[in-house]
mmCIF file of C-alpha atoms in Angstrom:
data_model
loop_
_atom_site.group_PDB
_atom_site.id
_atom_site.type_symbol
_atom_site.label_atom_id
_atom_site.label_comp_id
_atom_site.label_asym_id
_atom_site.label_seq_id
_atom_site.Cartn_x
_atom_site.Cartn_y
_atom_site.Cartn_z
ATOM 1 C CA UNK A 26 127.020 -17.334 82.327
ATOM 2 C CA UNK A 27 124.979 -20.562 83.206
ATOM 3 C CA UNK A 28 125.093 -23.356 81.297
ATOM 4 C CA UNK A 29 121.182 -23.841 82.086
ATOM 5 C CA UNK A 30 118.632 -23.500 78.876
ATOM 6 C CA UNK A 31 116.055 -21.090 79.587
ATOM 7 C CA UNK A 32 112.422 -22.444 79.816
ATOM 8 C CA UNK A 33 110.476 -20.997 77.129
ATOM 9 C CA UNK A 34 108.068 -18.342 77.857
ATOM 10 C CA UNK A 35 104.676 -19.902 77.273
ATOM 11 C CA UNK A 36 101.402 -17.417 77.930
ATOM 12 C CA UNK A 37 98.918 -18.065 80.375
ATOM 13 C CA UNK A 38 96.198 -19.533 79.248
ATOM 14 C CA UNK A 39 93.283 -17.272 78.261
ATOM 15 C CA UNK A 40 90.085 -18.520 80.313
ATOM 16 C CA UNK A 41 87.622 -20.313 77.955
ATOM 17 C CA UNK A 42 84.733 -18.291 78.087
ATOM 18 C CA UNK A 43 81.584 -20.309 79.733
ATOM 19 C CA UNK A 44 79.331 -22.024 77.196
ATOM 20 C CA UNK A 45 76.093 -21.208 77.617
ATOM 21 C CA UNK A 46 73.612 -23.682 78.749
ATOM 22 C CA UNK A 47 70.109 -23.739 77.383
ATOM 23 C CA UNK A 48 67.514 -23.307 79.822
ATOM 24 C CA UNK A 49 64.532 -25.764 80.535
ATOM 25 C CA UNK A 50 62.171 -23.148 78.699
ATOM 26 C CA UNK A 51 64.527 -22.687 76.064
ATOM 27 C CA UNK A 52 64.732 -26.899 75.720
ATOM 28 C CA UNK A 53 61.240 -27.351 75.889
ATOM 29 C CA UNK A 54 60.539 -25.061 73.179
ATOM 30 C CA UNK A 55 63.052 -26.492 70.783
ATOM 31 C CA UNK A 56 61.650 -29.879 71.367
ATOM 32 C CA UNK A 57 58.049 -28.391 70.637
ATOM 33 C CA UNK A 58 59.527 -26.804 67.247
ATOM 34 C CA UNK A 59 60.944 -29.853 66.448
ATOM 35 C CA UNK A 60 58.066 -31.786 67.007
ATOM 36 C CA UNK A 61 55.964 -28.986 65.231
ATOM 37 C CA UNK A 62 58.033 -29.744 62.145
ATOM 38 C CA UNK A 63 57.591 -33.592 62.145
ATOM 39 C CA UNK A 64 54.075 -33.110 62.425
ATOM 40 C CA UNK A 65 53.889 -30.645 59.561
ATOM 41 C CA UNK A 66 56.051 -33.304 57.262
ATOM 42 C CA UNK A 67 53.189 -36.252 59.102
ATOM 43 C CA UNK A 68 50.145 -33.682 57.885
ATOM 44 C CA UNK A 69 51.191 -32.761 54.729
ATOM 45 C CA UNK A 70 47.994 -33.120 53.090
ATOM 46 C CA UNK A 71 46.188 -31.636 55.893
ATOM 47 C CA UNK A 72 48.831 -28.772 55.703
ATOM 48 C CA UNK A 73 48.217 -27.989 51.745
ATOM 49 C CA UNK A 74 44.508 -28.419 52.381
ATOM 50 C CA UNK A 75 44.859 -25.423 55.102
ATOM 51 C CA UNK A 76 47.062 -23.409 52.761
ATOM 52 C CA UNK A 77 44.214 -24.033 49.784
ATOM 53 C CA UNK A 78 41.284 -22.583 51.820
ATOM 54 C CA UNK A 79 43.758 -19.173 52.468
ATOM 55 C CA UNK A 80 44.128 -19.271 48.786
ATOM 56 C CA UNK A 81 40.391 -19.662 48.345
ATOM 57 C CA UNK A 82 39.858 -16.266 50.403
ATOM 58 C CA UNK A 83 42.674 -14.186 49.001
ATOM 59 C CA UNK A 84 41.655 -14.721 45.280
ATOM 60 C CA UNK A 85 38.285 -13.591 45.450
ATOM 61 C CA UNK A 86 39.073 -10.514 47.492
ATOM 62 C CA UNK A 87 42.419 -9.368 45.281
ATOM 63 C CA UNK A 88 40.891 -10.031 42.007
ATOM 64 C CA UNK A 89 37.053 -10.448 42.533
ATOM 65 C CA UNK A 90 36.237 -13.437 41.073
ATOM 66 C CA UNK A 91 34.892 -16.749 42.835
ATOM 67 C CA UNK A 92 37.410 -18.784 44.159
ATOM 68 C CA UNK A 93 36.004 -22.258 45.487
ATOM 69 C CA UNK A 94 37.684 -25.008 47.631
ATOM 70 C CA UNK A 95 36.631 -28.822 46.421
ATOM 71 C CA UNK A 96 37.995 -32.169 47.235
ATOM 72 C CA UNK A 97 42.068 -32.855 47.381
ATOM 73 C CA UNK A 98 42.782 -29.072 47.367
ATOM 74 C CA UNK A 99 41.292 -28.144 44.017
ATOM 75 C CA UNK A 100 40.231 -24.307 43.378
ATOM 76 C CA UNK A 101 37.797 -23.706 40.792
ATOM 77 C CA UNK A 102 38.249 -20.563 39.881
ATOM 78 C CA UNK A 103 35.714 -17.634 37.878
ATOM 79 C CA UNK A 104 32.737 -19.321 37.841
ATOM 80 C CA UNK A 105 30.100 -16.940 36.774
ATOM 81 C CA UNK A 106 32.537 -14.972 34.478
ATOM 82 C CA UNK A 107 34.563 -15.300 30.821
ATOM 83 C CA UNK A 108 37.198 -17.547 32.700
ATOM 84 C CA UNK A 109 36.545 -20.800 34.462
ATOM 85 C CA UNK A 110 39.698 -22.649 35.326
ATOM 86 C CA UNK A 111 40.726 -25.103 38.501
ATOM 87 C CA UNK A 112 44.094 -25.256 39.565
ATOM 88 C CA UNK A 113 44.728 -28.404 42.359
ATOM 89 C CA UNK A 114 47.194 -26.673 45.149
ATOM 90 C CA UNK A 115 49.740 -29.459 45.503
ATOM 91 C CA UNK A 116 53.109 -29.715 47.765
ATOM 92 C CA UNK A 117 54.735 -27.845 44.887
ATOM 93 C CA UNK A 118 52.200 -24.573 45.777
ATOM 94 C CA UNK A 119 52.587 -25.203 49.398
ATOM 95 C CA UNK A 120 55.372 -23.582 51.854
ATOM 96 C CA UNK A 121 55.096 -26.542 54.375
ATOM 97 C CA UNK A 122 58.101 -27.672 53.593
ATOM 98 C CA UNK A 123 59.889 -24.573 53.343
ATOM 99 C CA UNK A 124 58.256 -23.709 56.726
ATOM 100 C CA UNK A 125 60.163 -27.209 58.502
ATOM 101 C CA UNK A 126 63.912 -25.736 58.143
ATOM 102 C CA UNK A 127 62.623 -22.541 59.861
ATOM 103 C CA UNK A 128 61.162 -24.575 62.410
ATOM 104 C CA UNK A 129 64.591 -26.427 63.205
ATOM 105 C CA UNK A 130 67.099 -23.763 62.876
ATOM 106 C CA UNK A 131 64.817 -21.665 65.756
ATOM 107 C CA UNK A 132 65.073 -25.542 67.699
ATOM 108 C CA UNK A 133 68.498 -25.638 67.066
ATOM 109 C CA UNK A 134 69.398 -22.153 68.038
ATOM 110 C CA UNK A 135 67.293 -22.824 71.735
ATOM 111 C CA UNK A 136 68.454 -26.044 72.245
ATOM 112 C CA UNK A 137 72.185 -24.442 72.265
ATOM 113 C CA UNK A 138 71.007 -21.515 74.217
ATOM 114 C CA UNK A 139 71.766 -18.930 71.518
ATOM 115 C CA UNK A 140 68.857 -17.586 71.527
ATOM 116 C CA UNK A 141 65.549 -16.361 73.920
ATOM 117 C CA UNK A 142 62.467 -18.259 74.009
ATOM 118 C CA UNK A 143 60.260 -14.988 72.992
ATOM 119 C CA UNK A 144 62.984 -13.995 70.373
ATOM 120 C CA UNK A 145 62.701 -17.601 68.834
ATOM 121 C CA UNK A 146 58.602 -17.290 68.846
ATOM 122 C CA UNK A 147 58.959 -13.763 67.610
ATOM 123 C CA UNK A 148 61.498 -14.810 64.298
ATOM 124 C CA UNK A 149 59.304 -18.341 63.772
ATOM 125 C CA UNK A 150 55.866 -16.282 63.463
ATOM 126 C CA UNK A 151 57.434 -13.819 61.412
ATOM 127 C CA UNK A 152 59.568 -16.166 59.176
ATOM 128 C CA UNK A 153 56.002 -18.489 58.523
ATOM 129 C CA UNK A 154 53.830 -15.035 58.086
ATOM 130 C CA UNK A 155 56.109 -13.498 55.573
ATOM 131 C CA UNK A 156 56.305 -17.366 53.841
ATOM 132 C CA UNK A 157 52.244 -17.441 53.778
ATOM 133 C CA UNK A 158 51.983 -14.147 52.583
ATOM 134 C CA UNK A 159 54.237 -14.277 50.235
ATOM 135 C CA UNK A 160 53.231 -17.701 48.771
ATOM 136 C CA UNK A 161 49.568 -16.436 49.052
ATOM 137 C CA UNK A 162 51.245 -13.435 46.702
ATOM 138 C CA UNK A 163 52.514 -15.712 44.089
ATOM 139 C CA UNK A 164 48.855 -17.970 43.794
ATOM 140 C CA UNK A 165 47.472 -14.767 43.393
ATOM 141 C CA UNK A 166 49.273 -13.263 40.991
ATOM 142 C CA UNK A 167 49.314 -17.090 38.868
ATOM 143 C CA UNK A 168 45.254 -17.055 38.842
ATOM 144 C CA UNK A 169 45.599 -13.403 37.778
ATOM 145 C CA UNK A 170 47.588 -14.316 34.912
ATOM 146 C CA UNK A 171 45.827 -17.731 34.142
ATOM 147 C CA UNK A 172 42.589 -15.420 34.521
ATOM 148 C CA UNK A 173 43.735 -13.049 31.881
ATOM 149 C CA UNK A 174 46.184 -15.250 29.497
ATOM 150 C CA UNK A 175 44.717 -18.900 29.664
ATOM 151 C CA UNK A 176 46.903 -21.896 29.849
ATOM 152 C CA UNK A 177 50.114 -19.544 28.572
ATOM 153 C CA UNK A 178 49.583 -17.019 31.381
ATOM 154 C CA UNK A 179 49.498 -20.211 33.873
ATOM 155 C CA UNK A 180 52.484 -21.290 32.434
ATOM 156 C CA UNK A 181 54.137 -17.898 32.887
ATOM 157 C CA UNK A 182 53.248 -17.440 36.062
ATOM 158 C CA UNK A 183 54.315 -20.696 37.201
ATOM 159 C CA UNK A 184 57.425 -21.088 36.059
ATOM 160 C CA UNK A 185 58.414 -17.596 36.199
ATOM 161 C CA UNK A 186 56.585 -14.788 38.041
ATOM 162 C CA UNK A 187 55.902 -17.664 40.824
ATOM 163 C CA UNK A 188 59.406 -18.572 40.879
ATOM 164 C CA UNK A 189 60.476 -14.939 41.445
ATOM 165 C CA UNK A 190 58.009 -13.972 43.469
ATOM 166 C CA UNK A 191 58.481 -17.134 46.124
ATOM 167 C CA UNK A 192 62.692 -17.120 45.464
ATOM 168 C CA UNK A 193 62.693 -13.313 46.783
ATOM 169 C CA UNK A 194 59.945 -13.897 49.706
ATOM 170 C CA UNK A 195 61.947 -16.773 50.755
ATOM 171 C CA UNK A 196 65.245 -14.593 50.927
ATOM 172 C CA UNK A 197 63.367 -11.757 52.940
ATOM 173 C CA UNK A 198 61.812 -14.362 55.322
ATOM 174 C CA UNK A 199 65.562 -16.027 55.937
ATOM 175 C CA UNK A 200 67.169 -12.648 56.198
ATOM 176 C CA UNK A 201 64.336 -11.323 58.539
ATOM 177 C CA UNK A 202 64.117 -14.864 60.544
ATOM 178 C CA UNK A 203 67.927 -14.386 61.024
ATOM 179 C CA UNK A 204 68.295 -10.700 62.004
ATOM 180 C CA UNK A 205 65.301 -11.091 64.794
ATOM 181 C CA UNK A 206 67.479 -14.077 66.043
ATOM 182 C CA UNK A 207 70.666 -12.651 66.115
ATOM 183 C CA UNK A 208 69.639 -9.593 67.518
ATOM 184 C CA UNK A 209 70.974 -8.817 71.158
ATOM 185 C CA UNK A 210 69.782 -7.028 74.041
ATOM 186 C CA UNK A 211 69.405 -3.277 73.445
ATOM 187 C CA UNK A 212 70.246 -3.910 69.562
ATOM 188 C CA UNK A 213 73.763 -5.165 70.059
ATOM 189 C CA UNK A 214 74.484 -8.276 67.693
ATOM 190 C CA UNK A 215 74.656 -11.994 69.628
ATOM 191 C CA UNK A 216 78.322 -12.923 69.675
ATOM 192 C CA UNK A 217 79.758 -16.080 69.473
#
């Protein structure tokens, strides 16, 4: 017997596996998101007013009654019919803001190379398409209600069908932004 302690066994050291780098497309993108989301938080007026004109086009072709764009984002709405009403489309009725997060996740996702540049333009158009629509959905469906119901059917479809209608579109945009990025090449999820 030796009087010599044994070394303890220690394992070898697993490689760390290489991070990945983002590349200069991948960088410049991000920085364009990024900068595309300052801009829409620098033009927020300019922003609703672009939102209020879509409005001004889907209401008259879902429910058939004028829908006309004045000054500071105010619709007047059924001119020419039992109902006239104007509603002014404010940051409240607006997904700009909602659209900026989308906007930085997609930069931040690039900028650590997690993510192609076509896959990020793919999720970022569909994440701010399904928003729009969906928002465009809920303006609808208030001026439908105001239309029918007054200043109680506003108030209901404010507060409520609105709320429902913009809490659900948001979840399917998020869910849908997030499965196109974490996708993988021939359908296999993006690992860590």
């Amino acid at each position: 017997m030796s009087d010599t302690p044994l070394a303890p066994v220690t394992p070898p050291a697993r490689p760390h596996p290489r991070r990945r780098r983002a590349s200069v497309p991948q960088l410049v993108l991000a920085a364009l998101l990024a900068v595309a989301a300052a801009a829409l938080v620098v033009l927020l007026e300019r922003a609703v007013q672009l939102e209020a004109h879509v409005f001004a086009h889907a209401i008259p072709a879902v429910l058939g009654v004028s829908a006309v764009l004045g000054d500071h984002a105010t619709l007047t709405i059924g001119a020419g019919g039992p109902t006239l009403f104007s509603m002014t489309v404010g940051l409240a009725c607006s997904i700009v803001l909602l659209l900026v997060p989308f906007l930085l996740i997609a930069a931040a996702l690039l900028s650590a190379g997690r993510i192609s540049v076509l896959r990020a333009v793919f999720a970022v158009a569909v994440g701010a398409v399904l928003l729009e629509a969906v928002n465009t959905v809920r303006v609808v469906a208030i001026a439908a209600l105001t239309l029918d119901d007054g200043v109680s059917g506003f108030g209901w479809g404010h507060t409520l069908v609105g709320s429902v209608i913009v809490l659900a579109g948001l979840l399917l945009a998020t869910v849908g932004m997030l499965w196109i990025a974490a996708r993988g090449r021939k359908g296999q999820a993006v690992t860590a």
